[in-house]
mmCIF file of N, CA and C in Angstrom:
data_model
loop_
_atom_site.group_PDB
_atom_site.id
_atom_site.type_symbol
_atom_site.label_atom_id
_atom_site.label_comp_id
_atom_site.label_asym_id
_atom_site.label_seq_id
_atom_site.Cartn_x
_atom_site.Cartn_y
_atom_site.Cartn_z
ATOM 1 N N UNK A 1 0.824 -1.202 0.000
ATOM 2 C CA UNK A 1 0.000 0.000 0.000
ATOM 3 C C UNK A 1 0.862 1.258 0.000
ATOM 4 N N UNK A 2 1.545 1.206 0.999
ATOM 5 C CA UNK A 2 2.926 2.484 0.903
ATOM 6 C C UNK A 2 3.346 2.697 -0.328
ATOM 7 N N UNK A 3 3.669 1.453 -1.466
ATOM 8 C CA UNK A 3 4.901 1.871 -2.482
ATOM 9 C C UNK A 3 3.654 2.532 -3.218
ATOM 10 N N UNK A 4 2.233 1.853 -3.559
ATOM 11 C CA UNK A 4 1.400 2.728 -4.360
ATOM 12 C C UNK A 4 1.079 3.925 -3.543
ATOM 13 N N UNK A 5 1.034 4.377 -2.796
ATOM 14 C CA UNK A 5 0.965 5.652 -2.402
ATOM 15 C C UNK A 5 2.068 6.217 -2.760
ATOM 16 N N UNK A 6 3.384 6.459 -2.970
ATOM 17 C CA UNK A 6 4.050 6.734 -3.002
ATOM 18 C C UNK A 6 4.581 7.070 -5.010
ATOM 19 N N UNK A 7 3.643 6.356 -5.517
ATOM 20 C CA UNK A 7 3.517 6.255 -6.550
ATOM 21 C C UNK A 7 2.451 7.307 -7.193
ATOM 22 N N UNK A 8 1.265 7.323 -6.133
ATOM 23 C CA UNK A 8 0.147 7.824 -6.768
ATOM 24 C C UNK A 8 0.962 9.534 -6.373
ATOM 25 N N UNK A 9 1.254 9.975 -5.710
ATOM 26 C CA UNK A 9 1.842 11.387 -5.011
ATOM 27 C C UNK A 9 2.817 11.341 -6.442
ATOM 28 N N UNK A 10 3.946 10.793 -6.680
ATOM 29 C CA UNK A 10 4.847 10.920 -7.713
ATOM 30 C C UNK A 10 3.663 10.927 -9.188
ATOM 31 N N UNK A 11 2.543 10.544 -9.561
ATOM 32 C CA UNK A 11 1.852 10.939 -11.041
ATOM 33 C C UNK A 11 0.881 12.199 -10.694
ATOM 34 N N UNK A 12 1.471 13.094 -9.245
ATOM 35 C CA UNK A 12 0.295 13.950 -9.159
ATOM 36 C C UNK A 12 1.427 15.158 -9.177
ATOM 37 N N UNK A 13 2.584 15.017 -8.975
ATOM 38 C CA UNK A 13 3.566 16.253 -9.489
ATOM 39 C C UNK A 13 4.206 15.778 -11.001
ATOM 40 N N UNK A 14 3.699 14.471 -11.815
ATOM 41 C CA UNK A 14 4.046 14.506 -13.235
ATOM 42 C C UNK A 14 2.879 15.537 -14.067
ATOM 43 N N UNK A 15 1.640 15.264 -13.161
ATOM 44 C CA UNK A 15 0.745 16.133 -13.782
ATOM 45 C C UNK A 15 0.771 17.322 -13.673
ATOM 46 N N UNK A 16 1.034 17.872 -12.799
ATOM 47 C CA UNK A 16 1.643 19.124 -11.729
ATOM 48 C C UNK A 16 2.530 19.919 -13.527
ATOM 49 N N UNK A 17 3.529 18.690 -13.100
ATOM 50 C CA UNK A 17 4.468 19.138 -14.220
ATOM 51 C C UNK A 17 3.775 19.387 -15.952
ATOM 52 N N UNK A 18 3.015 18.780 -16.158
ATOM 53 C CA UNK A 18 2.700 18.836 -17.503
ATOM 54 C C UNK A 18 1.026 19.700 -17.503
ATOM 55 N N UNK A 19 0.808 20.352 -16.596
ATOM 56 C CA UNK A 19 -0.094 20.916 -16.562
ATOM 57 C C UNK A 19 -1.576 20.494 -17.331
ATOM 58 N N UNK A 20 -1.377 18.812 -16.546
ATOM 59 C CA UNK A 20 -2.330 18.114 -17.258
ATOM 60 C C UNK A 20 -3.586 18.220 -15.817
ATOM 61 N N UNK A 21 -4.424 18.866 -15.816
ATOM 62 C CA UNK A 21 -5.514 18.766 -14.524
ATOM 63 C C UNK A 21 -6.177 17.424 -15.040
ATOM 64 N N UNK A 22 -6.753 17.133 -15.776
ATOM 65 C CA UNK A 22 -7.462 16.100 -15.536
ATOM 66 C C UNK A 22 -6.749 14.890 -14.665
ATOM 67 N N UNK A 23 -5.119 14.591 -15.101
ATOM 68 C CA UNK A 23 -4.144 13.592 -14.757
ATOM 69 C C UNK A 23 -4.401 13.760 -13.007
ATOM 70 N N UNK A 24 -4.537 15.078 -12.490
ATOM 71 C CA UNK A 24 -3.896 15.643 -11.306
ATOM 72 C C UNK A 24 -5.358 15.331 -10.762
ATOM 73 N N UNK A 25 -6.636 15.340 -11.385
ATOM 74 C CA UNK A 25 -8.048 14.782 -10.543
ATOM 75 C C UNK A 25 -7.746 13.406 -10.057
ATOM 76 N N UNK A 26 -7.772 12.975 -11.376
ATOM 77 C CA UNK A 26 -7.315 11.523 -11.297
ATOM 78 C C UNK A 26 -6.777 10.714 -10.025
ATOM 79 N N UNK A 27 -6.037 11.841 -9.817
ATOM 80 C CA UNK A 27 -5.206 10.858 -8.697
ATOM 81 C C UNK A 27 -5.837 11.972 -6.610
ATOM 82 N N UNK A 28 -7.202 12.231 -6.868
ATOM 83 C CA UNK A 28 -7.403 13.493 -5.806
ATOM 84 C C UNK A 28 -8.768 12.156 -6.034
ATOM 85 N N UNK A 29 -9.735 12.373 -4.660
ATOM 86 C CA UNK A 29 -10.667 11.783 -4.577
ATOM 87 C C UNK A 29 -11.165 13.135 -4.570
ATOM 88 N N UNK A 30 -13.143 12.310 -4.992
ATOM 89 C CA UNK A 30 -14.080 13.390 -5.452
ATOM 90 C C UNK A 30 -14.498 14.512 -4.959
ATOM 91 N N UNK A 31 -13.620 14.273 -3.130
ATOM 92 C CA UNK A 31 -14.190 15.063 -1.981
ATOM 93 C C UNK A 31 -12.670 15.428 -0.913
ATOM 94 N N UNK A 32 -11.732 15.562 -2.149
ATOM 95 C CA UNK A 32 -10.490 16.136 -1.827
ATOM 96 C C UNK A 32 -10.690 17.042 -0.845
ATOM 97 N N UNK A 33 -10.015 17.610 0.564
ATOM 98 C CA UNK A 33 -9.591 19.062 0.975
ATOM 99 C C UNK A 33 -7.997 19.256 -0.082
ATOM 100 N N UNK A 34 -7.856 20.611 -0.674
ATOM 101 C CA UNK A 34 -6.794 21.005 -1.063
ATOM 102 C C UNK A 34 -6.727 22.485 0.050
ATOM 103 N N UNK A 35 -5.587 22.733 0.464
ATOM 104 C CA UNK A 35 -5.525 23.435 1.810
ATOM 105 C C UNK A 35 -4.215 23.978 1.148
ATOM 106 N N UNK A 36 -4.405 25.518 1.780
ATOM 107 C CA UNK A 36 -3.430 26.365 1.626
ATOM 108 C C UNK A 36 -2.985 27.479 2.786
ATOM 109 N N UNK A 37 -1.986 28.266 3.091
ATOM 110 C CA UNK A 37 -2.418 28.762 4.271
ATOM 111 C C UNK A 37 -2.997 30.251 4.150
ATOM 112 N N UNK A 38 -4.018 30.178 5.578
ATOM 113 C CA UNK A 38 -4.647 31.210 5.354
ATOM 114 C C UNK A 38 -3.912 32.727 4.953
ATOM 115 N N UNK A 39 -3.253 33.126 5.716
ATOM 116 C CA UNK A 39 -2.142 33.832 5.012
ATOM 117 C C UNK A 39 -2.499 34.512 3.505
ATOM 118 N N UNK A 40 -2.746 33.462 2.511
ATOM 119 C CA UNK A 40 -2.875 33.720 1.425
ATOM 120 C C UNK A 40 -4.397 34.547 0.783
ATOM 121 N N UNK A 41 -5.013 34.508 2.124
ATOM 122 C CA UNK A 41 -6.812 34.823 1.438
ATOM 123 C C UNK A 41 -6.543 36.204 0.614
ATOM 124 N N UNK A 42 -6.023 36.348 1.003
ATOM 125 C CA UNK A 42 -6.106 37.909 0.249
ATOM 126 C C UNK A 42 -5.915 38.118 -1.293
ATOM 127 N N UNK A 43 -5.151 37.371 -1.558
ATOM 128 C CA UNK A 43 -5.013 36.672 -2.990
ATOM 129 C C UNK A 43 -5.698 36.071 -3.482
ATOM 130 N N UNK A 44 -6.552 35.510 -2.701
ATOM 131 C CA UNK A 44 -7.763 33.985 -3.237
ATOM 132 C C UNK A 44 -7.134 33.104 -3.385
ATOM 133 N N UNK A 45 -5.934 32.875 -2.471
ATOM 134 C CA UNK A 45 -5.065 31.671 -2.952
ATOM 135 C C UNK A 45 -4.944 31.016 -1.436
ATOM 136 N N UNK A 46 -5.870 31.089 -0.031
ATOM 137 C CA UNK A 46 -5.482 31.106 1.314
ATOM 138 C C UNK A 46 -7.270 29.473 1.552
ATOM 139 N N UNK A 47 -7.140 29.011 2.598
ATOM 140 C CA UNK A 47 -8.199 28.260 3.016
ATOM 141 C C UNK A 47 -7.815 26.944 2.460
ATOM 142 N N UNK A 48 -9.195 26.445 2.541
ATOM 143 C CA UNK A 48 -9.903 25.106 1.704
ATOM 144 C C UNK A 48 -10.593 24.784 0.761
ATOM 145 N N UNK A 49 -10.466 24.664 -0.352
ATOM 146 C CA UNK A 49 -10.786 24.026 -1.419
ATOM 147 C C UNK A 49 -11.037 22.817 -1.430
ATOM 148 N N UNK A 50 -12.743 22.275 -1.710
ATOM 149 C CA UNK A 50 -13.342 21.161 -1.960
ATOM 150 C C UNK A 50 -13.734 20.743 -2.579
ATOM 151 N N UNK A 51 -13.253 19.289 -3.146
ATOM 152 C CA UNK A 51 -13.574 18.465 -3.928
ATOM 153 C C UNK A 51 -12.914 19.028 -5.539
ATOM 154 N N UNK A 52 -13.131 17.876 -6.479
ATOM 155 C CA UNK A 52 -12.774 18.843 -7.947
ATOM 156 C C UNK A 52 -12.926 19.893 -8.347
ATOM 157 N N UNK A 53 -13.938 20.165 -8.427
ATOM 158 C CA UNK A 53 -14.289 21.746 -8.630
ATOM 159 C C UNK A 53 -13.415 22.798 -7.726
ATOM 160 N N UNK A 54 -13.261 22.673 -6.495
ATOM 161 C CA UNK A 54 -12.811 23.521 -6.038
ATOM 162 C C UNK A 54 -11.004 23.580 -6.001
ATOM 163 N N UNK A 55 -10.529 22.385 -6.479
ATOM 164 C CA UNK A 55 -9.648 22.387 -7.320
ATOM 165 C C UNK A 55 -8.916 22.889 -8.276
ATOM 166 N N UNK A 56 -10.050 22.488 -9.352
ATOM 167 C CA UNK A 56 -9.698 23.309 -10.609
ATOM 168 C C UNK A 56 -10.493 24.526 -10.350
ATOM 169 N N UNK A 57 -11.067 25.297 -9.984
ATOM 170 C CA UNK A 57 -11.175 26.482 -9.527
ATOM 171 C C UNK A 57 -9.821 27.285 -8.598
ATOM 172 N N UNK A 58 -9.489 26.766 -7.609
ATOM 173 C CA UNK A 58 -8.098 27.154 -7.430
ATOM 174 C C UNK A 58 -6.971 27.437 -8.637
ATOM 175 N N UNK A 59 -6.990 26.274 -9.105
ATOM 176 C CA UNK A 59 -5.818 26.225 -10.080
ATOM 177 C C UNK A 59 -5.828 27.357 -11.297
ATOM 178 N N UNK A 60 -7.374 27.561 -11.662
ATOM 179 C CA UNK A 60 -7.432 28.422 -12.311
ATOM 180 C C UNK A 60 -7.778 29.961 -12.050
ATOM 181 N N UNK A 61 -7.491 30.095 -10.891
ATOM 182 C CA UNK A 61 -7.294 31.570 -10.503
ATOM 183 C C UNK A 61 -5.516 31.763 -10.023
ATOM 184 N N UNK A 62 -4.874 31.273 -9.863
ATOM 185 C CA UNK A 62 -3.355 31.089 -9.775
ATOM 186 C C UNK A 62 -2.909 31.869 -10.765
ATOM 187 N N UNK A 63 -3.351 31.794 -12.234
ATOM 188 C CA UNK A 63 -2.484 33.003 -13.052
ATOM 189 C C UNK A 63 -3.228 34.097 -13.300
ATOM 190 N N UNK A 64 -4.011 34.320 -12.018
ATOM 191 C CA UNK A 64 -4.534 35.938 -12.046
ATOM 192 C C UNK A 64 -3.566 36.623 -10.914
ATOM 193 N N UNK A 65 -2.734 35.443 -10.160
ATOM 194 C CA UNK A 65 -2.017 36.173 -9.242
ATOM 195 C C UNK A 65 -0.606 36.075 -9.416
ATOM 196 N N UNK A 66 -0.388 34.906 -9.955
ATOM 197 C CA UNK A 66 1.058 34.948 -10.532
ATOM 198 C C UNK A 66 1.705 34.716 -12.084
ATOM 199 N N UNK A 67 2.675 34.978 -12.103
ATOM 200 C CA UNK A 67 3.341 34.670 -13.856
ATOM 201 C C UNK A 67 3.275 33.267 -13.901
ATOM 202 N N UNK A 68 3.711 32.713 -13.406
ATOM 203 C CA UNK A 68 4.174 31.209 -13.404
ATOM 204 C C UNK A 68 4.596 30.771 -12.347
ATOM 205 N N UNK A 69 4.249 29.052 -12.435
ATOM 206 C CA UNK A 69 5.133 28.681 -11.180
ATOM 207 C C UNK A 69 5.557 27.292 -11.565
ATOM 208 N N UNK A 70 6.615 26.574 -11.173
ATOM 209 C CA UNK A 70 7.090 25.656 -11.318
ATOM 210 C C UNK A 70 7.511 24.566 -10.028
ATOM 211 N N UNK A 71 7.078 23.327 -9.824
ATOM 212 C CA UNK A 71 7.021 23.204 -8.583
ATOM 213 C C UNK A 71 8.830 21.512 -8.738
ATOM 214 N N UNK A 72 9.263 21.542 -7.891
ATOM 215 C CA UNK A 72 10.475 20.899 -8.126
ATOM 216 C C UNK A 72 10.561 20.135 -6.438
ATOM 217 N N UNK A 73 9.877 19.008 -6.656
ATOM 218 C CA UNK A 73 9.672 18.209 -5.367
ATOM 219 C C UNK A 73 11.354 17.318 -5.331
ATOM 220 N N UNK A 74 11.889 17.262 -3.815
ATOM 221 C CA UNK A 74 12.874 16.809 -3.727
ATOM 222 C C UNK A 74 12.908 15.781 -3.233
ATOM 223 N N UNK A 75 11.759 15.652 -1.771
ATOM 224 C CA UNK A 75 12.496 14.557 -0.830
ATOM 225 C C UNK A 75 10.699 14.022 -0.598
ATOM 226 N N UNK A 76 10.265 12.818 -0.836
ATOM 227 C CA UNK A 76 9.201 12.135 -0.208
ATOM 228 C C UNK A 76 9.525 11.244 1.155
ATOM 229 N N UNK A 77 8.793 11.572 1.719
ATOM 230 C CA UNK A 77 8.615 10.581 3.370
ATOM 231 C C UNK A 77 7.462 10.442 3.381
ATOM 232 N N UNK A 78 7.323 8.831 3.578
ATOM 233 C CA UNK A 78 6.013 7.922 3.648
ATOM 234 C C UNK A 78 5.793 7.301 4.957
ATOM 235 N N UNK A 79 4.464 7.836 5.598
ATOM 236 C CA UNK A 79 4.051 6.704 7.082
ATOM 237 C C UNK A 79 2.609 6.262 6.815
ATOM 238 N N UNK A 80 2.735 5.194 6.946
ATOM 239 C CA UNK A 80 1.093 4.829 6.928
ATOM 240 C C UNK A 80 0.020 5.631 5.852
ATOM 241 N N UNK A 81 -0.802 6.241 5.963
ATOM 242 C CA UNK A 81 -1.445 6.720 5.039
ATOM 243 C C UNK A 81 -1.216 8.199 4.551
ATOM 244 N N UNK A 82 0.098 8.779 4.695
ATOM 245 C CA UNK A 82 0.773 9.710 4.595
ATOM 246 C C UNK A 82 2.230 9.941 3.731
ATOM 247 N N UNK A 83 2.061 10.863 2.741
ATOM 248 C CA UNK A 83 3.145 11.018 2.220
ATOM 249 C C UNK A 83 3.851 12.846 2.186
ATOM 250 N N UNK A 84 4.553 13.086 3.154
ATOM 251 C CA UNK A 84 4.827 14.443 2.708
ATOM 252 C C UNK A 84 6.392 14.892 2.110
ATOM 253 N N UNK A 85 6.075 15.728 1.480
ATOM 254 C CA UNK A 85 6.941 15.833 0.225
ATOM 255 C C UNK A 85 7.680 17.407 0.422
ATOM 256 N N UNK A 86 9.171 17.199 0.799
ATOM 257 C CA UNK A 86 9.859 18.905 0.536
ATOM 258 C C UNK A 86 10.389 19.412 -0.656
ATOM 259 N N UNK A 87 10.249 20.620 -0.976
ATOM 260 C CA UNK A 87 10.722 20.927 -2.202
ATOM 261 C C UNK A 87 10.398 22.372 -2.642
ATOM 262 N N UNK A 88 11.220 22.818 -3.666
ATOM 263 C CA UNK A 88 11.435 24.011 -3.954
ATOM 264 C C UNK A 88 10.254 24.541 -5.013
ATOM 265 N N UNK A 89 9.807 25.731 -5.498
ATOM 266 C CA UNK A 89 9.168 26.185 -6.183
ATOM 267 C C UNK A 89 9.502 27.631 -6.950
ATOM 268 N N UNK A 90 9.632 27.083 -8.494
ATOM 269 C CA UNK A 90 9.911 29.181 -9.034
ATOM 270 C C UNK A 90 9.079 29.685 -9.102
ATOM 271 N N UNK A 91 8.769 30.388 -8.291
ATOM 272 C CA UNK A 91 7.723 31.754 -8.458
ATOM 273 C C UNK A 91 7.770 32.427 -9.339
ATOM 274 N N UNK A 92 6.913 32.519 -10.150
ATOM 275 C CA UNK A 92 7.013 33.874 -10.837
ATOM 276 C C UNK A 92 6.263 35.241 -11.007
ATOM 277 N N UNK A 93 6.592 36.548 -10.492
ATOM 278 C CA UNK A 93 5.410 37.507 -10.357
ATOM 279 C C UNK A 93 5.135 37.875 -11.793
ATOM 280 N N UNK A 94 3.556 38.743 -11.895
ATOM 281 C CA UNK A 94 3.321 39.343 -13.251
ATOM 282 C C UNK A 94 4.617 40.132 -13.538
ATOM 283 N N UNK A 95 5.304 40.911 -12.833
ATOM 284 C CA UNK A 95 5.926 41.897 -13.500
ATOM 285 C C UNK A 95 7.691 41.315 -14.318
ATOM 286 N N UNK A 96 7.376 39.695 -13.717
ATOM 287 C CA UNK A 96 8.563 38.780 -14.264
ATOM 288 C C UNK A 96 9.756 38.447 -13.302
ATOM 289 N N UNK A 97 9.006 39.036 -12.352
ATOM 290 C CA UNK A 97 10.729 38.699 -11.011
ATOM 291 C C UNK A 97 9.920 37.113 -10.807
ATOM 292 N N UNK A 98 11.398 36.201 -10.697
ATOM 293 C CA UNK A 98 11.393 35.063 -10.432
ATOM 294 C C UNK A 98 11.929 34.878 -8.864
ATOM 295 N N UNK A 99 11.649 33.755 -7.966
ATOM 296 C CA UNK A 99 12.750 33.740 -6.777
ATOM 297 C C UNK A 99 12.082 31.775 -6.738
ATOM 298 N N UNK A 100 12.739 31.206 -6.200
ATOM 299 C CA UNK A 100 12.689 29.963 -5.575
ATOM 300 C C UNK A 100 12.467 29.689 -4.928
ATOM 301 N N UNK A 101 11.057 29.528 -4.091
ATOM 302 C CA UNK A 101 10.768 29.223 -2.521
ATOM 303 C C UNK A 101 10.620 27.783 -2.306
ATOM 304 N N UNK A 102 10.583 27.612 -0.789
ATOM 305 C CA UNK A 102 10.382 26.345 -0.128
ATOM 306 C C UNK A 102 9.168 26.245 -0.290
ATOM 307 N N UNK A 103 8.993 24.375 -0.363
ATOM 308 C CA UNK A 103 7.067 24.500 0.041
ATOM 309 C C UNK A 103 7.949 22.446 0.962
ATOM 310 N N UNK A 104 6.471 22.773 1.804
ATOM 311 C CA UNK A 104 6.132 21.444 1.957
ATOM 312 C C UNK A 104 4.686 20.850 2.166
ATOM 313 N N UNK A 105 4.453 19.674 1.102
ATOM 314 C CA UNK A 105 3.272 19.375 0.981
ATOM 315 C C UNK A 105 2.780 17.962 1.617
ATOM 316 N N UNK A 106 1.473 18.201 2.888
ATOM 317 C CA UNK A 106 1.592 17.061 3.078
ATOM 318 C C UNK A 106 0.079 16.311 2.732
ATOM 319 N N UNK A 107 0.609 15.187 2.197
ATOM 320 C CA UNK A 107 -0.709 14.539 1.493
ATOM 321 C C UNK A 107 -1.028 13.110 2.401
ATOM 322 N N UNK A 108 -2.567 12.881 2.340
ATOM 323 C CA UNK A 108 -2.913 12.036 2.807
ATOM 324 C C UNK A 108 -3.800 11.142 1.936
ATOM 325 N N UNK A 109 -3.824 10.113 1.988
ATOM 326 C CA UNK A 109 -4.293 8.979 1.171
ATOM 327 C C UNK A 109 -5.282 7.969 1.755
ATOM 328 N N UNK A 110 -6.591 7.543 0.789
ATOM 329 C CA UNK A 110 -7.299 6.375 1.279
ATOM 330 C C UNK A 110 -7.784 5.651 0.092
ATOM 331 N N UNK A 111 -7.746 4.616 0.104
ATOM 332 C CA UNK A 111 -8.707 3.843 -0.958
ATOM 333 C C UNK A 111 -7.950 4.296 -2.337
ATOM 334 N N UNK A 112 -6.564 4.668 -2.381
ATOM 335 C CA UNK A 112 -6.301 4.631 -3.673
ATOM 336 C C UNK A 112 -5.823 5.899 -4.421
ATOM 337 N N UNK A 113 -6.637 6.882 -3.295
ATOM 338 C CA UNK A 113 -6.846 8.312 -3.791
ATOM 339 C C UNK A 113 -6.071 9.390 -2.534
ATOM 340 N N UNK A 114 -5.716 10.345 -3.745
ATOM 341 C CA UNK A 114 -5.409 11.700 -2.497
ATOM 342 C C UNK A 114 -6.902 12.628 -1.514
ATOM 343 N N UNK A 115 -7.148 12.147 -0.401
ATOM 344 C CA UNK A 115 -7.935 12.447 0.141
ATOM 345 C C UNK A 115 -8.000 14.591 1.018
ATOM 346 N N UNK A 116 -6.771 14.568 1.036
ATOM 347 C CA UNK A 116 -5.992 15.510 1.647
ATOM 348 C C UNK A 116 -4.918 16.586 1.076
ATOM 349 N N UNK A 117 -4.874 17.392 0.315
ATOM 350 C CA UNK A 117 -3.443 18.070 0.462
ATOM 351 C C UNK A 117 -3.031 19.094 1.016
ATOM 352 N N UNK A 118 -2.196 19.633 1.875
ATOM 353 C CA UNK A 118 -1.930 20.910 2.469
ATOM 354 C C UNK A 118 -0.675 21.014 1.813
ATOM 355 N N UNK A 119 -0.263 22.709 1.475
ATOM 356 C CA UNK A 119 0.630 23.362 0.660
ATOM 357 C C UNK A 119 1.069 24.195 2.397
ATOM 358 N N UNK A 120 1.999 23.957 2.653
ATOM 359 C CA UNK A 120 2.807 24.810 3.693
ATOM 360 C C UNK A 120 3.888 25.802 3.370
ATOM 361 N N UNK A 121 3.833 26.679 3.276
ATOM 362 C CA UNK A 121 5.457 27.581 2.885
ATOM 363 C C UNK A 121 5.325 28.961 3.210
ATOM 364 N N UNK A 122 6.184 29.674 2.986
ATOM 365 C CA UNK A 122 6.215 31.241 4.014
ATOM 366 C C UNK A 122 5.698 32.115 3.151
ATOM 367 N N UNK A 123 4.570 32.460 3.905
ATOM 368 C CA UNK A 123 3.706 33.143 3.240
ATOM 369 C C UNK A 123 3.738 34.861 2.742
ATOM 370 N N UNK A 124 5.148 35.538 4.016
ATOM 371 C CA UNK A 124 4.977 36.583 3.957
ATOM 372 C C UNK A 124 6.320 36.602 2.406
ATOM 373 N N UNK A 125 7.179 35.599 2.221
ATOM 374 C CA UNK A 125 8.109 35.516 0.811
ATOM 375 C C UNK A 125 7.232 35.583 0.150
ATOM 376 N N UNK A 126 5.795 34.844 0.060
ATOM 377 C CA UNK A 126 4.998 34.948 -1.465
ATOM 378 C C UNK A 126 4.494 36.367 -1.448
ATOM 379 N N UNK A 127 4.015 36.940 -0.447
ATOM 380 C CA UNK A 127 3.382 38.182 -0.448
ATOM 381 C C UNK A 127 4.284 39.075 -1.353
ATOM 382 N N UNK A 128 5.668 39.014 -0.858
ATOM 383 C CA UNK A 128 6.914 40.019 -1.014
ATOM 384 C C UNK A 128 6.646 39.681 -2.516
ATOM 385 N N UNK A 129 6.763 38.182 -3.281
ATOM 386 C CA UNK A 129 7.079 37.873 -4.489
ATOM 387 C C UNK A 129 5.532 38.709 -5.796
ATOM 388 N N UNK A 130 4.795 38.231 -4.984
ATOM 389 C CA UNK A 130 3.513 38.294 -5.860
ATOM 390 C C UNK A 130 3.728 40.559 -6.064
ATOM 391 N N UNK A 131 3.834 41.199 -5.098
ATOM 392 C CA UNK A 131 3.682 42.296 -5.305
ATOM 393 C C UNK A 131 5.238 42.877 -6.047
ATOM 394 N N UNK A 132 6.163 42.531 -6.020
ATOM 395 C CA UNK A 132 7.284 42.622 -7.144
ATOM 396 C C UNK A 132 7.069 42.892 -8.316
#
């Protein structure tokens, strides 16, 4: 059960990477929390996001606040129905400043599916980045 968890988290930053959402449902159950920190409300990028929709609703307000982003996962650690993942991210603001922040994401798993994700990272660097 671990190695497929560990598997299903690794085809959800290939999708990540290829900016394939459907790939990235795929592997989220129908009644996902995607969690961000509050920190971010101000952006519309802060709370809980439920289920698909609120998903791809997230995802698609992301390039009203930033240029781009690129996410570059380094290190997975797996316990029981848990996989959290450290790793770097390029930010990019509208006005084109890039910087590299930390994130750590921790995901939780049942029945196959990502039930859980929380996005952790310093919120007052994105603030600094996004208004650049």
């Amino acid at each position: 059960m671990q190695q497929s968890n560990l598997q299903l988290i690794h085809a959800a930053y290939r999708a990540f990477h290829a900016r394939d959402v459907d790939a990235l449902l795929a592997v989220l159950s129908e009644d996902v929390e995607w969690i961000h920190p509050e920190g971010m409300h101000e952006y519309g990028l802060g709370g809980t996001k439920v289920g698909h929709a609120g998903v791809k609703e997230f995802l698609a307000h992301v390039p009203t606040v930033l240029g781009g982003m690129r996410l570059h996962p380094l290190e997975f650690v797996q316990s029981g129905n848990r996989v959290v993942v450290f790793g770097t991210r390029d930010v990019t603001s509208h006005s084109g400043h890039t910087e590299t922040l930390d994130f750590v994401h921790s995901w939780t798993l049942e029945d196959g599916r990502a039930v859980r994700m929380e996005d952790i990272f310093d919120t007052v660097l994105f603030h600094r980045l996004i208004k650049s």
